[in-house]
Coordinates of C-alpha atoms and ligand atoms in Angstrom, one line a residue:
X1234 CA -0.1 0.1 -0.1
X1235 CA 1.3 3.3 -0.9
X1236 CA 1.6 6.0 1.8
X1237 CA -1.2 8.5 1.7
X1238 CA -2.5 11.3 4.0
X1239 CA -6.0 11.0 5.6
X1240 CA -8.3 13.6 4.6
X1241 CA -10.6 14.0 7.7
X1242 CA -13.6 15.2 5.5
X1243 CA -13.4 11.7 3.6
X1244 CA -14.5 9.2 6.2
X1245 CA -16.6 10.4 9.4
X1246 CA -16.2 7.6 12.0
X1247 CA -19.3 5.2 12.4
X1248 CA -17.9 4.2 15.8
X1249 CA -19.9 5.2 18.9
X1250 CA -18.7 2.6 21.6
X1251 CA -14.9 2.0 21.9
X1252 CA -13.3 -0.6 24.2
X1253 CA -9.7 0.5 25.2
X1254 CA -7.9 -2.7 26.4
X1255 CA -5.1 -1.9 28.8
X1256 CA -5.4 1.2 31.0
X1257 CA -1.8 2.2 31.3
X1258 CA 0.1 5.2 30.3
X1259 CA -1.3 5.2 26.8
X1260 CA -4.5 3.4 27.0
X1261 CA -6.0 5.4 29.7
X1262 CA -5.1 9.0 28.1
X1263 CA -6.5 7.7 24.8
X1264 CA -9.7 6.3 26.6
X1265 CA -10.0 9.7 28.3
X1266 CA -9.6 11.8 25.3
X1267 CA -12.0 9.8 23.1
X1268 CA -14.5 10.0 26.0
X1269 CA -14.1 13.7 26.1
X1270 CA -15.2 13.8 22.4
X1271 CA -18.6 12.2 23.4
X1272 CA -17.8 8.6 22.5
X1273 CA -18.9 5.9 24.8
X1274 CA -15.7 4.4 26.1
X1275 CA -15.3 1.3 28.2
X1276 CA -11.8 0.8 29.6
X1277 CA -10.7 -2.8 30.3
X1278 CA -8.0 -3.9 32.5
X1279 CA -6.9 -7.1 34.3
X1280 CA -6.0 -5.1 37.3
X1281 CA -9.1 -4.6 39.7
X1282 CA -7.3 -1.7 41.4
X1283 CA -6.9 0.2 38.1
X1284 CA -10.6 -0.6 37.2
X1285 CA -11.6 0.7 40.5
X1286 CA -9.4 4.0 40.4
X1287 CA -10.8 4.7 36.9
X1288 CA -14.4 4.2 37.9
X1289 CA -13.8 6.6 40.8
X1290 CA -12.4 9.1 38.4
X1291 CA -8.7 8.8 39.7
X1292 CA -5.6 8.2 37.7
X1293 CA -3.2 5.2 39.3
X1294 CA 0.0 7.1 38.0
X1295 CA 1.4 10.7 37.4
X1296 CA 0.9 12.4 34.2
X1297 CA 0.2 16.0 33.8
X1298 CA -3.6 17.0 33.0
X1299 CA -4.6 13.3 32.7
X1300 CA -6.5 13.6 36.0
X1301 CA -8.7 16.3 34.7
X1302 CA -9.7 14.5 31.7
X1303 CA -10.4 11.2 33.4
X1304 CA -12.5 12.8 36.3
X1305 CA -14.4 14.9 33.7
X1306 CA -15.1 11.9 31.5
X1307 CA -16.2 9.6 34.3
X1308 CA -18.4 12.2 35.8
X1309 CA -20.1 12.8 32.4
X1310 CA -20.8 9.0 32.2
X1311 CA -18.7 8.7 28.9
X1312 CA -15.9 6.6 30.6
X1313 CA -16.3 3.5 32.6
X1314 CA -14.0 0.7 33.3
X1315 CA -14.3 -3.2 33.8
X1316 CA -12.2 -6.3 33.9
X1317 CA -14.3 -8.3 31.2
X1318 CA -14.4 -7.5 27.6
X1319 CA -17.4 -5.6 26.3
X1320 CA -19.0 -5.7 22.9
X1321 CA -18.0 -2.3 21.2
X1322 CA -17.7 -1.1 17.6
X1323 CA -14.1 -0.6 17.9
X1324 CA -11.4 -2.1 20.2
X1325 CA -8.1 -0.3 20.8
X1326 CA -5.5 -2.7 22.3
X1327 CA -2.8 -0.7 24.4
X1328 CA -1.3 -3.7 26.4
X1329 CA 2.3 -3.9 27.4
X1330 CA 4.7 -5.7 25.0
X1331 CA 7.7 -6.4 27.2
X1332 CA 10.8 -8.2 26.0
X1333 CA 12.1 -11.5 27.2
X1334 CA 15.6 -12.2 28.6
X1335 CA 16.7 -13.0 25.1
X1336 CA 15.5 -9.6 24.0
X1337 CA 12.9 -11.0 21.8
X1338 CA 9.2 -9.5 22.2
X1339 CA 6.8 -11.2 24.5
X1340 CA 3.4 -10.9 23.0
X1341 CA 1.3 -12.7 25.4
X1342 CA -0.8 -9.8 26.5
X1343 CA -1.5 -9.0 22.9
X1344 CA -2.6 -12.6 22.4
X1345 CA -4.7 -12.7 25.5
X1346 CA -6.4 -9.4 24.4
X1347 CA -7.1 -10.9 21.1
X1348 CA -8.7 -14.1 22.4
X1349 CA -11.0 -12.0 24.6
X1350 CA -12.0 -9.9 21.7
X1351 CA -12.6 -12.8 19.6
X1352 CA -15.4 -13.7 22.0
X1353 CA -17.2 -10.5 21.6
X1354 CA -16.3 -9.1 18.0
X1355 CA -19.2 -8.6 15.6
X1356 CA -19.1 -8.0 11.8
X1357 CA -17.8 -4.6 10.8
X1358 CA -16.0 -4.1 14.1
X1359 CA -12.5 -2.4 14.0
X1360 CA -9.6 -3.7 15.9
X1361 CA -6.7 -1.4 16.4
X1362 CA -3.2 -2.4 18.0
X1363 CA -1.6 0.5 19.6
X1364 CA 1.0 -1.3 21.6
X1365 CA 4.6 -1.1 20.1
X1366 CA 5.1 -4.2 18.5
X1367 CA 7.6 -6.2 16.1
X1368 CA 6.8 -6.2 12.6
X1369 CA 3.9 -8.7 11.7
X1370 CA 2.1 -8.4 15.2
X1371 CA -1.0 -6.9 13.8
X1372 CA -1.4 -9.7 11.4
X1373 CA -0.7 -12.2 14.2
X1374 CA -3.5 -10.5 16.4
X1375 CA -5.9 -10.9 13.4
X1376 CA -5.0 -14.4 13.0
X1377 CA -5.6 -15.1 16.8
X1378 CA -9.1 -13.6 16.4
X1379 CA -9.9 -15.1 12.9
X1380 CA -8.8 -18.5 13.9
X1381 CA -11.3 -18.4 16.7
X1382 CA -13.9 -16.9 14.5
X1383 CA -14.0 -18.6 11.2
X1384 CA -17.1 -16.7 10.3
X1385 CA -15.2 -13.6 10.0
X1386 CA -12.5 -12.4 7.6
X1387 CA -10.1 -9.5 7.3
X1388 CA -9.5 -9.8 3.5
X1389 CA -11.3 -7.3 1.1
X1390 CA -13.6 -9.2 -1.3
X1391 CA -14.1 -12.2 1.0
X1392 CA -17.6 -13.8 1.1
X1393 CA -17.4 -14.0 5.0
X1394 CA -18.4 -11.1 7.3
X1395 CA -15.7 -8.4 7.4
X1396 CA -13.8 -7.2 10.3
X1397 CA -10.9 -4.4 10.1
X1398 CA -7.6 -4.6 11.7
X1399 CA -5.1 -1.7 11.9
X1400 CA -1.9 -0.7 13.8
X1401 CA -1.8 2.8 15.2
X1402 CA 1.3 3.2 17.1
X1403 CA 1.4 5.9 19.8
X1404 CA 4.1 8.3 19.8
X1405 CA 3.5 10.6 22.7
X1406 CA 6.2 11.6 25.1
X1407 CA 5.7 10.7 28.8
X1408 CA 5.1 14.0 30.6
X1409 CA 3.4 15.6 27.6
X1410 CA 1.0 12.9 26.8
X1411 CA -2.2 14.9 26.9
X1412 CA -0.8 17.6 24.6
X1413 CA 1.0 15.3 22.0
X1414 CA -2.0 12.9 21.8
X1415 CA -3.7 15.8 20.1
X1416 CA -1.0 17.6 18.3
X1417 CA 1.3 14.8 16.9
X1418 CA 1.0 13.3 13.4
X1419 CA -0.1 9.8 13.5
X1420 CA 1.0 6.8 11.3
X1421 CA -2.0 4.2 10.7
X1422 CA -1.2 1.0 9.0
X1423 CA -4.2 -1.3 8.0
X1424 CA -4.1 -4.9 7.0
X1425 CA -6.3 -3.2 4.2
X1426 CA -6.8 0.3 3.1
X1427 CA -10.4 0.2 4.3
X1428 CA -9.2 -0.7 7.7
X1429 CA -6.6 2.0 7.9
X1430 CA -9.3 4.6 6.7
X1431 CA -11.7 3.5 9.4
X1432 CA -8.9 3.7 12.0
X1433 CA -8.1 7.2 10.7
X1434 CA -11.7 8.3 11.0
X1435 CA -11.8 7.2 14.8
X1436 CA -8.4 9.0 15.6
X1437 CA -9.4 12.1 13.6
X1438 CA -12.3 12.7 16.3
X1439 CA -9.4 14.1 18.6
X1440 CA -6.0 14.1 16.6
X1441 CA -5.3 17.5 15.1
X1442 CA -2.0 16.4 13.4
X1443 CA -2.0 14.8 10.0
X1444 CA -2.8 11.1 9.7
X1445 CA -0.6 9.1 7.5
X1446 CA -2.1 5.8 6.0
X1447 CA 0.2 2.9 5.2
X1448 CA 0.3 -0.9 5.6
X1449 CA 0.4 -2.5 9.2
X1450 CA 4.1 -3.8 8.9
X1451 CA 5.3 -0.5 7.7
X1452 CA 3.5 1.3 10.6
X1453 CA 5.0 -1.3 13.1
X1454 CA 8.5 -0.6 11.9
X1455 CA 8.2 3.2 11.8
X1456 CA 7.5 3.3 15.4
X1457 CA 10.5 1.2 16.2
X1458 CA 12.7 3.1 13.7
X1459 CA 11.7 6.5 15.4
X1460 CA 13.0 5.1 18.9
X1461 CA 15.9 3.4 17.4
X1462 CA 17.0 6.7 15.8
X1463 CA 16.9 8.4 19.2
X1464 CA 18.6 5.6 20.9
X1465 CA 21.5 5.6 18.4
X1466 CA 21.8 9.4 18.9
X1467 CA 21.7 9.2 22.7
X1468 CA 24.3 6.5 22.5
X1469 CA 26.6 8.8 20.4
X1470 CA 26.2 11.5 23.3
X1471 CA 27.0 8.6 26.1
X1472 CA 29.9 7.4 24.2
X1473 CA 31.2 11.0 24.2
X1474 CA 30.7 11.4 27.8
X1475 CA 32.9 8.5 28.6
X1476 CA 35.6 9.5 26.2
X1477 CA 35.5 13.1 27.4
X1478 CA 35.7 11.9 31.0
X1479 CA 38.9 10.1 30.2
X1480 CA 40.4 13.1 28.4
X1481 CA 39.5 15.5 31.2
X1482 CA 36.9 17.5 29.0
X1483 CA 33.6 18.7 30.1
X1484 CA 31.2 16.8 27.7
X1485 CA 28.3 19.4 28.1
X1486 CA 30.5 22.3 27.2
X1487 CA 31.9 20.1 24.3
X1488 CA 28.5 19.3 23.0
X1489 CA 27.1 22.9 23.3
X1490 CA 30.1 24.0 21.3
X1491 CA 29.8 21.4 18.6
X1492 CA 26.1 22.2 18.3
X1493 CA 26.9 25.7 17.1
X1494 CA 27.7 23.9 13.8
X1495 CA 24.5 24.5 11.6
X1496 CA 24.2 20.7 10.8
X1497 CA 25.2 19.2 14.2
X1498 CA 22.7 18.4 16.9
X1499 CA 24.2 16.0 19.4
X1500 CA 21.8 15.0 22.3
X1501 CA 22.6 15.0 25.9
X1502 CA 24.4 12.3 27.8
X1503 CA 23.0 10.8 31.0
X1504 CA 23.4 7.8 33.4
X1505 CA 21.8 5.6 30.6
X1506 CA 18.7 5.2 28.5
X1507 CA 15.4 4.2 30.3
X1508 CA 11.7 3.9 29.9
X1509 CA 9.5 1.3 28.2
X1510 CA 10.3 2.5 24.7
X1511 CA 13.6 3.6 23.7
X1512 CA 15.4 1.1 26.0
X1513 CA 13.2 -1.7 24.5
X1514 CA 11.9 -1.1 20.9
X1515 CA 15.5 -1.2 19.1
X1516 CA 15.8 -4.7 20.2
X1517 CA 12.6 -5.6 18.3
X1518 CA 14.4 -4.6 15.0
X1519 CA 17.5 -6.5 16.0
X1520 CA 15.5 -9.6 16.5
X1521 CA 13.7 -9.2 13.2
X1522 CA 17.2 -9.1 11.4
X1523 CA 20.0 -9.7 13.8
X1524 CA 22.7 -10.0 11.0
X1525 CA 22.0 -6.5 9.5
X1526 CA 21.2 -4.5 12.8
X1527 CA 24.9 -3.9 13.9
X1528 CA 24.6 -0.2 14.5
X1529 CA 21.3 -0.5 16.3
X1530 CA 22.5 -3.4 18.5
X1531 CA 25.8 -1.5 19.4
X1532 CA 23.9 1.7 20.4
X1533 CA 21.8 -0.3 22.8
X1534 CA 24.9 -2.0 24.3
X1535 CA 26.6 1.6 24.5
X1536 CA 23.6 2.9 26.4
X1537 CA 23.2 -0.3 28.6
X1538 CA 26.9 0.0 29.6
X1539 CA 26.6 3.6 30.9
X1540 CA 25.2 2.9 34.4
X1541 CA 28.5 0.8 34.8
X1542 CA 30.5 4.0 34.1
X1543 CA 28.5 6.0 36.7
X1544 CA 28.9 3.4 39.2
X1545 CA 32.6 3.2 38.8
X1546 CA 32.8 7.1 39.2
X1547 CA 30.9 6.8 42.4
X1548 CA 33.1 4.0 43.7
X1549 CA 36.3 6.1 43.0
X1550 CA 34.6 9.2 44.8
X1551 CA 34.1 7.3 48.0
X1552 CA 37.3 5.2 47.8
X1553 CA 38.9 5.0 51.3
X1554 CA 35.8 5.9 53.1
X1555 CA 34.9 3.0 55.6
X1556 CA 31.1 3.0 55.4
X1557 CA 30.3 5.7 52.8
X1558 CA 26.9 7.4 52.6
X1559 CA 25.8 8.2 49.2
X1560 CA 22.9 10.5 48.2
X1561 CA 21.4 9.4 45.0
X1562 CA 19.0 12.0 43.7
X1563 CA 16.0 10.7 41.5
X1564 CA 14.8 7.2 40.4
X1565 CA 12.6 7.9 37.5
X1566 CA 13.9 7.1 34.0
X1567 CA 13.7 10.9 33.1
X1568 CA 12.9 14.4 34.6
X1569 CA 9.5 15.3 36.3
X1570 CA 7.8 11.9 36.1
X1571 CA 7.4 9.1 38.5
X1572 CA 7.9 6.3 36.0
X1573 CA 11.0 4.0 37.0
X1574 CA 10.5 1.4 34.4
X1575 CA 13.8 0.3 32.9
X1576 CA 15.4 3.4 34.7
X1577 CA 19.0 3.4 34.7
X1578 CA 18.9 5.3 37.9
X1579 CA 17.2 2.3 39.6
X1580 CA 19.9 0.0 38.2
X1581 CA 22.8 2.4 39.5
X1582 CA 21.3 2.6 43.1
X1583 CA 20.7 -1.3 43.1
X1584 CA 24.2 -2.3 41.9
X1585 CA 25.8 0.3 44.3
X1586 CA 24.0 -1.2 47.1
X1587 CA 24.8 -4.7 46.2
X1588 CA 28.4 -4.3 45.4
X1589 CA 29.1 -2.1 48.4
X1590 CA 27.2 -3.6 51.4
X1591 CA 29.0 -1.1 53.8
X1592 CA 27.7 1.9 52.0
X1593 CA 24.3 3.5 52.9
X1594 CA 22.4 4.7 49.8
X1595 CA 19.9 7.5 50.7
X1596 CA 17.6 8.1 47.8
X1597 CA 16.6 11.7 47.7
X1598 CA 13.1 11.7 46.0
X1599 CA 11.5 14.6 44.1
X1600 CA 7.9 13.0 44.6
X1601 CA 7.5 13.3 48.4
X1602 CA 6.1 10.0 50.0
X1603 CA 7.0 7.9 46.9
X1604 CA 7.8 4.4 47.8
X1605 CA 11.0 2.6 46.6
X1606 CA 10.4 0.5 43.7
X1607 CA 10.4 -3.5 44.0
X1608 CA 13.8 -3.7 42.8
X1609 CA 15.2 -1.5 45.8
X1610 CA 12.8 -2.0 48.7
X1611 CA 14.4 -5.5 49.8
X1612 CA 17.9 -4.0 49.9
X1613 CA 18.9 -3.3 53.6
X1614 CA 21.3 -0.5 52.7
X1615 CA 18.8 1.7 50.7
X1616 CA 16.4 4.0 52.0
X1617 CA 14.0 6.8 50.6
X1618 CA 14.5 10.2 52.6
X1619 CA 13.7 13.8 51.9
X1620 CA 16.2 15.1 49.5
X1621 CA 17.8 17.8 51.8
X1622 CA 18.4 15.1 54.5
X1623 CA 20.0 12.7 52.1
X1624 CA 22.3 15.5 50.9
X1625 CA 23.2 16.8 54.2
X1626 CA 24.3 13.1 55.4
X1627 CA 26.3 12.4 52.3
X1628 CA 29.9 11.9 51.6
X1629 CA 29.0 11.8 47.9
X1630 CA 26.1 13.1 45.9
X1631 CA 25.1 11.6 42.6
X1632 CA 22.4 13.3 40.6
X1633 CA 20.7 10.6 38.5
X1634 CA 17.5 12.6 37.3
X1635 CA 17.2 16.2 36.5
X1636 CA 13.9 16.8 38.2
X1637 CA 13.1 20.5 38.5
X1638 CA 12.5 19.9 42.2
X1639 CA 16.4 19.5 42.8
X1640 CA 16.9 23.1 41.7
X1641 CA 16.3 23.9 45.3
X1642 CA 19.4 22.3 46.5
X1643 CA 21.8 25.3 47.1
X1644 CA 25.6 25.0 46.1
X1645 CA 26.6 25.5 49.7
X1646 CA 24.7 22.1 50.5
X1647 CA 27.0 20.3 48.3
X1648 CA 30.3 22.2 49.4
X1649 CA 32.9 19.6 50.5
X1650 CA 31.1 16.5 49.1
X1651 CA 32.1 14.6 46.0
X1652 CA 29.4 15.4 43.2
X1653 CA 28.7 13.1 40.3
X1654 CA 26.2 14.9 38.0
X1655 CA 25.3 12.5 35.4
X1656 CA 22.8 15.0 33.7
X1657 CA 25.0 18.2 33.6
X1658 CA 22.4 19.6 35.9
X1659 CA 24.7 21.8 37.8
X1660 CA 27.1 22.5 34.8
X1661 CA 28.5 25.9 34.0
X1662 CA 28.0 27.0 30.5
X1663 CA 30.8 27.0 27.8
Ligands
SAJ1226 N1 17.8 10.8 27.2 C1 19.1 11.0 27.3 N2 19.4 12.1 26.5 C2 18.7 12.7 25.7 C3 17.2 12.5 25.6 C4 16.9 11.4 26.3 O1 19.7 10.5 27.9 O2 19.3 13.7 25.1 C5 17.3 9.6 28.0 C6 16.0 10.0 29.1 O3 16.7 10.5 30.1 C7 15.4 8.7 29.1 C8 15.4 8.0 27.7 O4 16.5 8.6 27.0 O5 16.1 7.8 30.1 C9 14.2 8.4 27.0 O6 13.7 9.5 27.1 P1 12.9 10.4 25.9 O7 12.4 11.6 26.6 O8 13.9 10.6 24.9 O9 11.7 9.5 25.3 P2 10.7 8.6 26.0 O10 11.2 7.2 26.2 O11 10.0 9.3 27.2 O12 9.6 8.7 25.0 C10 9.9 8.0 23.6 C11 9.6 9.2 22.5 N3 10.2 8.8 21.2 C12 10.9 9.6 20.5 O13 11.2 10.7 20.9 C13 11.3 9.2 19.2 C14 8.1 9.4 22.4 O14 7.7 10.0 21.4 C15 7.5 7.8 22.2 O15 6.1 8.0 22.1 C16 7.8 7.0 23.3 O16 9.3 6.9 23.4 C17 7.3 5.7 23.2 O17 6.1 5.5 23.9 O18 7.7 4.7 22.3

């Protein structure tokens, strides 16, 4: 299928009831925004706590502005949540697609969702996969449903009753989800053009960006490529940070200067790359064609090695101190969010604690009252404390996340302490 741009005047959506399967970081915002447009939205989640929270108009995680949208949609009766799969005109699948130890995608949640949908789907329905997935997953999801429902077909021109399948990858940035859901362009890939057009009709109810239509495998790959592009570029910055450190050069000043060139735009180094997207998706490309993904694989390895460099720096800083106190500032995978999935900060704290049993690691949190994640809570030498107390008690302060809240730390609080600033947060300009 050639790529084409959807013309919103062309196909008004015939969908009035939507089931959004998976009420996580993407599913819940999508559900809330569709409900805000007056559609009847039923959120489906296997977690009873999530279902209860949504039905009470609450959001079980932090994302700016999402709370207002969910509370409004629930109070107007447009959004409800339940554990079982309902009948609907359209199904949007936004379940996790984690990767296994061998870095291949685990599609068990997509397949579970597909089996539940198969029991409820009716002729003419639309099924959209939003989850980031390896090429071929939309086809596989359709096959799971169609194997269970031989009365239905996805093919144009079939004698059997038609159902429509499309992939519509999300591309929103955590922390800006409610803005980018509306303003970003969308790529929609259908198993048929009719399916892509129907999905575009639904998304055009809230998406103000352009909607680009293509086939499902290209849409799946486009999403992976966007994140791999970013990963490769961050790896370049991280590699520079290690080289610069060895040469005694301030990497942030170096990058600022190089970026004055009109065709150079180096990203920022950090403690590593986290989150459920950039640290994961490139592996889906590598597993699709291992032999030819050398650059993509190496970038992943460079970024995954960065926490080790930070740990080595901290160890050097506290060398000779019998029982050092280390303040670790921030655990999230990036600034101003509370999401710790795949976070290099968590890995750094965990490995520092395990490798230095005599050290005490005080995690200064920017979100007061936040509990330690499961990876850290069993460790006896890690505790979560108020940021200022962590800094005051520390021999070494390692800044892991550039949360705005840490701006309140004054230079005199850091005086006399070893400071490892993995984000260039306290850097002076070139
Ligand atoms: N990071 C750096 N240096 C940088 C930029 C980022 O070290 O210069 C690190 C961050 O600290 C973080 C990680 O990279 O650990 C990822 O952060 P991010 O802000 O670059 O991206 P995500 O993971 O929050 O969201 C990405 C976005 N993809 C792209 O920008 C291509 C978003 O648009 C996607 O929707 C999202 O992945 C997703 O869900 O796939």
